[in-house]
CSV table of C-alpha atoms in Angstrom, one decimal:
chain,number,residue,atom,x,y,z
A,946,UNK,CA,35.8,-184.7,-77.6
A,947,UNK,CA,38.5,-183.8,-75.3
A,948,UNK,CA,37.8,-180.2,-75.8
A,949,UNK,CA,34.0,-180.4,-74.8
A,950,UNK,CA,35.0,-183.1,-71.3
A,951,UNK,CA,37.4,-180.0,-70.7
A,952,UNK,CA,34.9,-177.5,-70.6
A,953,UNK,CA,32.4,-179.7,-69.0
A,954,UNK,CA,35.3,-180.4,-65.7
A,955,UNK,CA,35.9,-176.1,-66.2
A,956,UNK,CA,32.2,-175.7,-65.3
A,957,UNK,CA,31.9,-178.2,-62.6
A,958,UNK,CA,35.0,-176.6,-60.7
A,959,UNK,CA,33.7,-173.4,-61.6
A,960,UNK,CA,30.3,-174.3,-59.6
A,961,UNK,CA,31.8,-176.1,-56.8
A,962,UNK,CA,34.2,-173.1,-56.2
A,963,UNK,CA,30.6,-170.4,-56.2
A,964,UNK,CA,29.0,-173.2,-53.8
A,965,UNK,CA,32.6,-173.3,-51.6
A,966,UNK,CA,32.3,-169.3,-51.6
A,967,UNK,CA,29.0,-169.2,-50.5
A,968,UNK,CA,29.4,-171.8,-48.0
A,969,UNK,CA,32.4,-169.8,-46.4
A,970,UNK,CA,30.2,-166.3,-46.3
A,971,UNK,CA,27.3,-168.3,-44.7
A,972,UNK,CA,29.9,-169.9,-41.8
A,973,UNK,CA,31.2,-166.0,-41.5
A,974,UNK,CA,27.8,-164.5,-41.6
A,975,UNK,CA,27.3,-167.4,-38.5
A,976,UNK,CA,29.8,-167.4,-37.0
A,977,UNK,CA,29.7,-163.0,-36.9
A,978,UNK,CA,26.0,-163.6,-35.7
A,979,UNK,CA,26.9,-165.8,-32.7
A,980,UNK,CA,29.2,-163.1,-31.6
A,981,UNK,CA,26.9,-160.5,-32.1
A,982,UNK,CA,24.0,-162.2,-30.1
A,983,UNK,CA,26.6,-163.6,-27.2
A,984,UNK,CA,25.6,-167.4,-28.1
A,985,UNK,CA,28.6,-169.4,-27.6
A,986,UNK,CA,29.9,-172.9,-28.2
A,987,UNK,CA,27.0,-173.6,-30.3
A,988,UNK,CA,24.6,-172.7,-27.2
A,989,UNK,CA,21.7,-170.3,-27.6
A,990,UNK,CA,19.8,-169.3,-25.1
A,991,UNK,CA,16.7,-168.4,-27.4
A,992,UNK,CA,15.4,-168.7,-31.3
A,993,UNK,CA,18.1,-167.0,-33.0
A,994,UNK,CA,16.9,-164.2,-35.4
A,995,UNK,CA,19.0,-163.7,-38.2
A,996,UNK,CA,20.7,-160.1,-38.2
A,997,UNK,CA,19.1,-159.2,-35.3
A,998,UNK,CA,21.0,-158.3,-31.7
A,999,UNK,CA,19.6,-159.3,-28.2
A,1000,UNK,CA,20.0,-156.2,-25.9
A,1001,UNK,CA,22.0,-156.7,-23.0
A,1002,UNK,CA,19.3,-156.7,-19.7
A,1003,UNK,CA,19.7,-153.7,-18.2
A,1004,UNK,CA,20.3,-153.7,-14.3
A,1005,UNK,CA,18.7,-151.6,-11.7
A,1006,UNK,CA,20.3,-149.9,-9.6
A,1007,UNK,CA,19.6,-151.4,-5.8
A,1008,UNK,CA,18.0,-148.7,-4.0
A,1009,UNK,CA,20.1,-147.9,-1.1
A,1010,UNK,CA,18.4,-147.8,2.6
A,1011,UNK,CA,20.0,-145.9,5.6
A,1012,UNK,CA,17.8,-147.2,7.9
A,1013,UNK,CA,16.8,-151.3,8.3
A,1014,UNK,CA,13.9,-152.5,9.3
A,1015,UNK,CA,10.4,-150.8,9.5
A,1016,UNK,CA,10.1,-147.3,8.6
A,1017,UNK,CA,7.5,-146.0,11.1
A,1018,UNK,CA,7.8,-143.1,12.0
A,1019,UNK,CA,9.0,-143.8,15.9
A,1020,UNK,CA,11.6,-145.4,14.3
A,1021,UNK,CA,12.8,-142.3,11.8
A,1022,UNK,CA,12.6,-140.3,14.7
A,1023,UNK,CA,15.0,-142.5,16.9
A,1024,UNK,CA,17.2,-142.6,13.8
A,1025,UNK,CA,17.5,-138.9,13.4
A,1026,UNK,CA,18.0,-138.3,17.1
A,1027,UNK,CA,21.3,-140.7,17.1
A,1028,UNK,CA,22.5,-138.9,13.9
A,1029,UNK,CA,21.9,-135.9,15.7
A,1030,UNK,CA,24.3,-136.7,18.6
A,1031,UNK,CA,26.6,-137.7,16.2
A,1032,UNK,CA,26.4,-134.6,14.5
A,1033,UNK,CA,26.9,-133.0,18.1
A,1034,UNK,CA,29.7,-134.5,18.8
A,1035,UNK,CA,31.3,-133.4,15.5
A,1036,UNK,CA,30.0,-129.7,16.1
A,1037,UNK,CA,31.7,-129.9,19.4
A,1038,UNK,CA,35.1,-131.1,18.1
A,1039,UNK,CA,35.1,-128.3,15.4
A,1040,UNK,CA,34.5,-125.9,18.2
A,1041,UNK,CA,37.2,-127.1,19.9
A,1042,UNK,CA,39.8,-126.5,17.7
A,1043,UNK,CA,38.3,-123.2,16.9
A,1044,UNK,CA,38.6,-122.3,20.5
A,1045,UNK,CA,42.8,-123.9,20.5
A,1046,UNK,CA,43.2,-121.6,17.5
A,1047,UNK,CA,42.0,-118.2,19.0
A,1048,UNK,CA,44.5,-119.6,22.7
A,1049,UNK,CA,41.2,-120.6,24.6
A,1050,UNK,CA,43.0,-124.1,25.6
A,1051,UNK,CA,41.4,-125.0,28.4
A,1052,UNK,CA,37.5,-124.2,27.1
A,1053,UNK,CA,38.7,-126.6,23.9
A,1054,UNK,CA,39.7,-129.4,26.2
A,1055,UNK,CA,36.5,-128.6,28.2
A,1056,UNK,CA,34.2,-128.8,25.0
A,1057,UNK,CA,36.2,-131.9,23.5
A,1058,UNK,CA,35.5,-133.9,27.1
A,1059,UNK,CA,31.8,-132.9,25.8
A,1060,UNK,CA,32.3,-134.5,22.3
A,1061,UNK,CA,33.4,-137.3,23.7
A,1062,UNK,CA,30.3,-137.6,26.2
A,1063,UNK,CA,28.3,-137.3,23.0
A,1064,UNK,CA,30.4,-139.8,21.1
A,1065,UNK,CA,28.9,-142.4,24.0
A,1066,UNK,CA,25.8,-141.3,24.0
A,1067,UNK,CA,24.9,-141.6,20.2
A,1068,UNK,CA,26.4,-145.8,20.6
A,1069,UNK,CA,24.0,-146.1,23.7
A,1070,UNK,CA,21.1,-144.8,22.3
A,1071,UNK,CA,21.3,-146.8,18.6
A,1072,UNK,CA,21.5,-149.9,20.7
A,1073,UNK,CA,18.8,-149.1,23.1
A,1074,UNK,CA,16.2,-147.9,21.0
A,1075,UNK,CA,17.1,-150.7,17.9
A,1076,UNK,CA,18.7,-148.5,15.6
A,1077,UNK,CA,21.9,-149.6,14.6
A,1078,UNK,CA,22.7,-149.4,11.3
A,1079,UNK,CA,25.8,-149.4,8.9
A,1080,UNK,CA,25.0,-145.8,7.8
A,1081,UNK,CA,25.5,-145.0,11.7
A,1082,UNK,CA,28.8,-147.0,11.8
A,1083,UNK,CA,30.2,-145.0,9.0
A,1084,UNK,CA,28.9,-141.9,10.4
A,1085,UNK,CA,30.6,-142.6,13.6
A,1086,UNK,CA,33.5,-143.3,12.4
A,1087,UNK,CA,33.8,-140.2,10.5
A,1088,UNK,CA,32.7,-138.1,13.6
A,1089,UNK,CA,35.4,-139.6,15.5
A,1090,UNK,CA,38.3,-138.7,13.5
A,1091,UNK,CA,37.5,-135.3,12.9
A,1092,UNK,CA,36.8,-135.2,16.5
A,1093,UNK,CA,39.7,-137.3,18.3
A,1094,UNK,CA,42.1,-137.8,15.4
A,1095,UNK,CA,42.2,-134.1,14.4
A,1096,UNK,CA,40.4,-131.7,17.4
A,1097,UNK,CA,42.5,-133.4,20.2
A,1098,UNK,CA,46.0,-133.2,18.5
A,1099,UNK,CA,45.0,-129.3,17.8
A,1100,UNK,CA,44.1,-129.1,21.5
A,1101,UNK,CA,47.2,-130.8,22.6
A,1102,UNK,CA,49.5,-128.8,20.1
A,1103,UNK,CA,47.9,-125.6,21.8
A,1104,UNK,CA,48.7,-126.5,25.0
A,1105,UNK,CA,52.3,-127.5,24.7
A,1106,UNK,CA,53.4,-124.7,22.7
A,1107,UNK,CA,55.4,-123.1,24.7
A,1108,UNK,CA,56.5,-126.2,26.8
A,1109,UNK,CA,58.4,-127.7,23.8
A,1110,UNK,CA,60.1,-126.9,20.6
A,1111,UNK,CA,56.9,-126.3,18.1
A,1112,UNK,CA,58.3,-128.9,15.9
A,1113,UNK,CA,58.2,-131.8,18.6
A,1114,UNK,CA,54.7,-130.7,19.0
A,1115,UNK,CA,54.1,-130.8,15.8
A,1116,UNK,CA,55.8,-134.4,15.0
A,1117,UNK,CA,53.5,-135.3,18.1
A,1118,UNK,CA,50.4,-134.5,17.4
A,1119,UNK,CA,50.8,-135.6,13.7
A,1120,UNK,CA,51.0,-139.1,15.3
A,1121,UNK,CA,48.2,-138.9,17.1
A,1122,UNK,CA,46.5,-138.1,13.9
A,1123,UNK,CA,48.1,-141.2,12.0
A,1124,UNK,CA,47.7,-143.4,14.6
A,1125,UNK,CA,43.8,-142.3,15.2
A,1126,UNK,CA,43.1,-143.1,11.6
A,1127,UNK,CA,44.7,-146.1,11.6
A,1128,UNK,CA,42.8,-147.5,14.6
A,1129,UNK,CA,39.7,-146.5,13.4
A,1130,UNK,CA,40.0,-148.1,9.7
A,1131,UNK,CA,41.3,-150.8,11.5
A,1132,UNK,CA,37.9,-151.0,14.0
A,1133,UNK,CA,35.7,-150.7,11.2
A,1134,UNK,CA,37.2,-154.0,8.7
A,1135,UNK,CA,38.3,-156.2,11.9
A,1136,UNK,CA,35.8,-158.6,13.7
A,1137,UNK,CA,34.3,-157.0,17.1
A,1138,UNK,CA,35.1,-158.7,20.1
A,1139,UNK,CA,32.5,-158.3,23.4
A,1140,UNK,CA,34.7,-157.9,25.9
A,1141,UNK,CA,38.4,-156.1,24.4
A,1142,UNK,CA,39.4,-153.4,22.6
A,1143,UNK,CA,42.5,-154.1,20.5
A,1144,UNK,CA,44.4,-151.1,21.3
A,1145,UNK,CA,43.4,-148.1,23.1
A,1146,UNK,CA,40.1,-146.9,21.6
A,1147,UNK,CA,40.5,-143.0,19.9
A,1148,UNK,CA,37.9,-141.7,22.3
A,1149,UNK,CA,39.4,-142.9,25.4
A,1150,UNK,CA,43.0,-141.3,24.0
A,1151,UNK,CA,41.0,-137.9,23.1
A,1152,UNK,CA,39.4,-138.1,27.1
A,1153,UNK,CA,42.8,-138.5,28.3
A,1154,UNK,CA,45.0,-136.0,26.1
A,1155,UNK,CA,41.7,-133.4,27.2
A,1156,UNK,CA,41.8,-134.1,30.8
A,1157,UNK,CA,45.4,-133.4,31.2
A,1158,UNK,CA,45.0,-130.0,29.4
A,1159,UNK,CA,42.0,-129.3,31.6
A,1160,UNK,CA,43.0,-130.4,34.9
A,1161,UNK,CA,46.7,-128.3,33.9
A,1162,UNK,CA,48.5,-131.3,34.8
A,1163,UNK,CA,51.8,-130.3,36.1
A,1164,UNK,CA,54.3,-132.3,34.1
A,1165,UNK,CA,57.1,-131.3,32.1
A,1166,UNK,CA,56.9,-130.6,28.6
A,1167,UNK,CA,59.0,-133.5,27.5
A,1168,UNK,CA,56.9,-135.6,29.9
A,1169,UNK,CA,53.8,-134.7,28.1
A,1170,UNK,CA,55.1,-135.4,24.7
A,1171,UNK,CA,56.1,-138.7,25.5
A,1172,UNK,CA,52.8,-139.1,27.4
A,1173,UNK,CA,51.3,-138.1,23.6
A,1174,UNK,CA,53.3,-140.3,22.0
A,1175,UNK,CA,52.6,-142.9,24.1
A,1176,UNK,CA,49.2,-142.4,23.7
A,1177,UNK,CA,49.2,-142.5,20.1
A,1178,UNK,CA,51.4,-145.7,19.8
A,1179,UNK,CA,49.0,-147.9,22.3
A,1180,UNK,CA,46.5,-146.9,19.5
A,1181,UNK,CA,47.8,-148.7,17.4
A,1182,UNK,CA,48.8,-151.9,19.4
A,1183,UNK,CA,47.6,-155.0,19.5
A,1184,UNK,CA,47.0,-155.5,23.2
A,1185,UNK,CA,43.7,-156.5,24.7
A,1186,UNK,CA,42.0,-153.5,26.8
A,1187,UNK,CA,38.9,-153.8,28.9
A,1188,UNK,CA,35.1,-152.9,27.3
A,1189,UNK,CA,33.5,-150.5,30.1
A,1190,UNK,CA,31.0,-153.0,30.3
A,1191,UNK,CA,34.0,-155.0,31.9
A,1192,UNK,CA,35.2,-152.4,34.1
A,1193,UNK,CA,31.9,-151.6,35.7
A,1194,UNK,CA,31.8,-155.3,37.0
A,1195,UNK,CA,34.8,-154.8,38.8
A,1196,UNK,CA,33.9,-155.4,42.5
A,1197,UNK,CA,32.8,-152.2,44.5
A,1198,UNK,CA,35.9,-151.6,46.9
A,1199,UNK,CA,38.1,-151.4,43.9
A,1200,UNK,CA,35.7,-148.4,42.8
A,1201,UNK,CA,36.3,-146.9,46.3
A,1202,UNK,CA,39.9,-146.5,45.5
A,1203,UNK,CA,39.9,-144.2,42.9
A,1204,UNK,CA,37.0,-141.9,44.4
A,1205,UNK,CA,39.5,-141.7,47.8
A,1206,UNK,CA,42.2,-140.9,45.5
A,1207,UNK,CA,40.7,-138.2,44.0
A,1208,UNK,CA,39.6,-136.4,47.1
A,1209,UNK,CA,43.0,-137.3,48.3
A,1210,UNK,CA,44.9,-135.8,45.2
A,1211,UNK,CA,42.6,-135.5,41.9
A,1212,UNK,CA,46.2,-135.2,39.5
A,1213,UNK,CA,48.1,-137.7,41.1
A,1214,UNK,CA,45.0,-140.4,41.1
A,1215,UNK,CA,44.4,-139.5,37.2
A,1216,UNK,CA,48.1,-140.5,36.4
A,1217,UNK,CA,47.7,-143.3,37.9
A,1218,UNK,CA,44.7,-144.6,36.3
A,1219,UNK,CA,45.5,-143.7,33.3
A,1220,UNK,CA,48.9,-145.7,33.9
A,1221,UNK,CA,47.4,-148.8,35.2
A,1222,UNK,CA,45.0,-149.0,31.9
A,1223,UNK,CA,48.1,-148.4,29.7
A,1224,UNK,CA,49.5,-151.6,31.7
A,1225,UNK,CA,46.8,-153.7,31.6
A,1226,UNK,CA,46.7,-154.6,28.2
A,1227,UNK,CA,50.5,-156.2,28.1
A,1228,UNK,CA,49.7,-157.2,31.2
A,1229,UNK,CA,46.8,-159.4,29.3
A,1230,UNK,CA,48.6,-160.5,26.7
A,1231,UNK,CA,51.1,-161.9,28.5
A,1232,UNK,CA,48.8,-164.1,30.4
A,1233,UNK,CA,47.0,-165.6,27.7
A,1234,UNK,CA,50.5,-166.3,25.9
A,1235,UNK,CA,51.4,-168.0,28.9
A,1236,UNK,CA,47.8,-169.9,29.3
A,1237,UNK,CA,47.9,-173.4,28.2
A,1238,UNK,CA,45.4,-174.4,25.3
């Protein structure tokens, strides 16, 4: 009797071990299927199929437009004629520093006074015929370093060559380079303001830096380094300078001034522009430190 209840419990473990087993393949085989199908936490987002995977969705790619709005074709045609002076004004920058490179200083100044005439233009025209764009942005931004931030430094390098040692120059015009890039990453990820620049916008640097070349302002060559470096370092700054919009509104007689200056003496009365604009922005910031909020 003992021998045949032994048995008996033998085949009852042995059954409840096989129904254990199976049990744990079965929680396994689940628990490997929820994984498989990304269910989680007991959550399924549709009838579950056994051993059978739910693709992933696949996603699109977002098809990428360079110009907003309507596509007429006035409107491609406005585009294409403000990437075009965009494109001008790089052309005209490249020539520039082909012309420092063969000694033609003067005609690169002359041409980069031209880019920069361009580099206005192509802003006026997005915003007067309604085609601004982020494509634009970018491609303004681009134009304007190889322009400003590279073709003026040649230019000035060029010019003071034989004024200074050629690794002042060098150290110089590097800056200006440094300097132009940062002010222009910095232009493109800050908020715009309507009315002030913060720091010395790239293409009013380039105007000045091509002027003085052009005009063969007579200043020493450790003058005119400074002057770069100057130039380069207000850049950079954080002073408020004047929108042109601003400075146009300026009342008439102050206008007067400069245009009797330059009949008067055309170097002197650039110096001293240029000199008063360089002040202008501390000049600013100091007031509104001092303004009570």
């Amino acid at each position: 009797m003992r021998r045949g209840g032994t048995l008996a419990r033998q085949a009852l473990l042995v059954r409840v071990g096989r129904r254990n087993a199976e049990s744990s393949r079965a929680a396994t085989a689940t628990r490997a299927e929820v994984i498989y199908t990304g269910a989680e936490h007991g959550r399924s987002h549709g009838p579950a199929v056994p051993h059978l995977a739910i693709p992933a969705p696949v996603e699109q790619p977002a098809e990428v437009s360079l110009l907003p709005g309507e596509h007429t074709t006035a409107r491609r045609l406005s585009f294409a004629l403000v990437q075009g002076c965009t494109l001008a004004s790089l052309a005209l920058g490249l020539t520039a520093i082909l012309l420092a490179m063969h000694g033609d200083v003067r005609l690169a100044a002359a041409f980069l006074v031209a880019c920069v005439a361009f580099d206005g233009l192509d802003g006026a025209l997005a915003r007067k015929l309604g085609v601004s764009s982020p494509f634009g942005a970018q491609m303004d931004s681009l134009a304007d370093m190889c322009s400003f931030g590279l073709a003026a430094p040649v230019v000035v390098y060029a010019s003071l060559a034989h004024t200074v040692p050629t690794p002042a120059a060098a150290v110089a015009c590097m800056l200006v380079a440094a300097c132009a890039a940062i002010r222009l990453a910095r232009f493109n990820v800050s908020p715009k303001d309507g009315k002030f620049f913060c720091g010395v916008p790239t293409t009013l640097v380039a105007a000045v830096l091509a002027l003085t070349v052009l005009i063969d302002l007579p200043l020493p060559g450790p003058v005119q380094l400074a002057g770069v470096a100057l130039l380069a370092f207000a850049m950079v700054s954080s002073f408020p300078y004047a929108k042109l919009a601003r400075l146009v509104r300026l009342p008439a007689w102050l206008w007067l001034l400069p245009i009797v200056g330059a009949l008067v003496g055309a170097r002197l009365t650039f110096v001293l522009l240029v000199a008063a604009y360089l002040l202008s922005g501390p000049v600013m910031w100091l007031r509104t430190r001092h303004t009570p909020v």
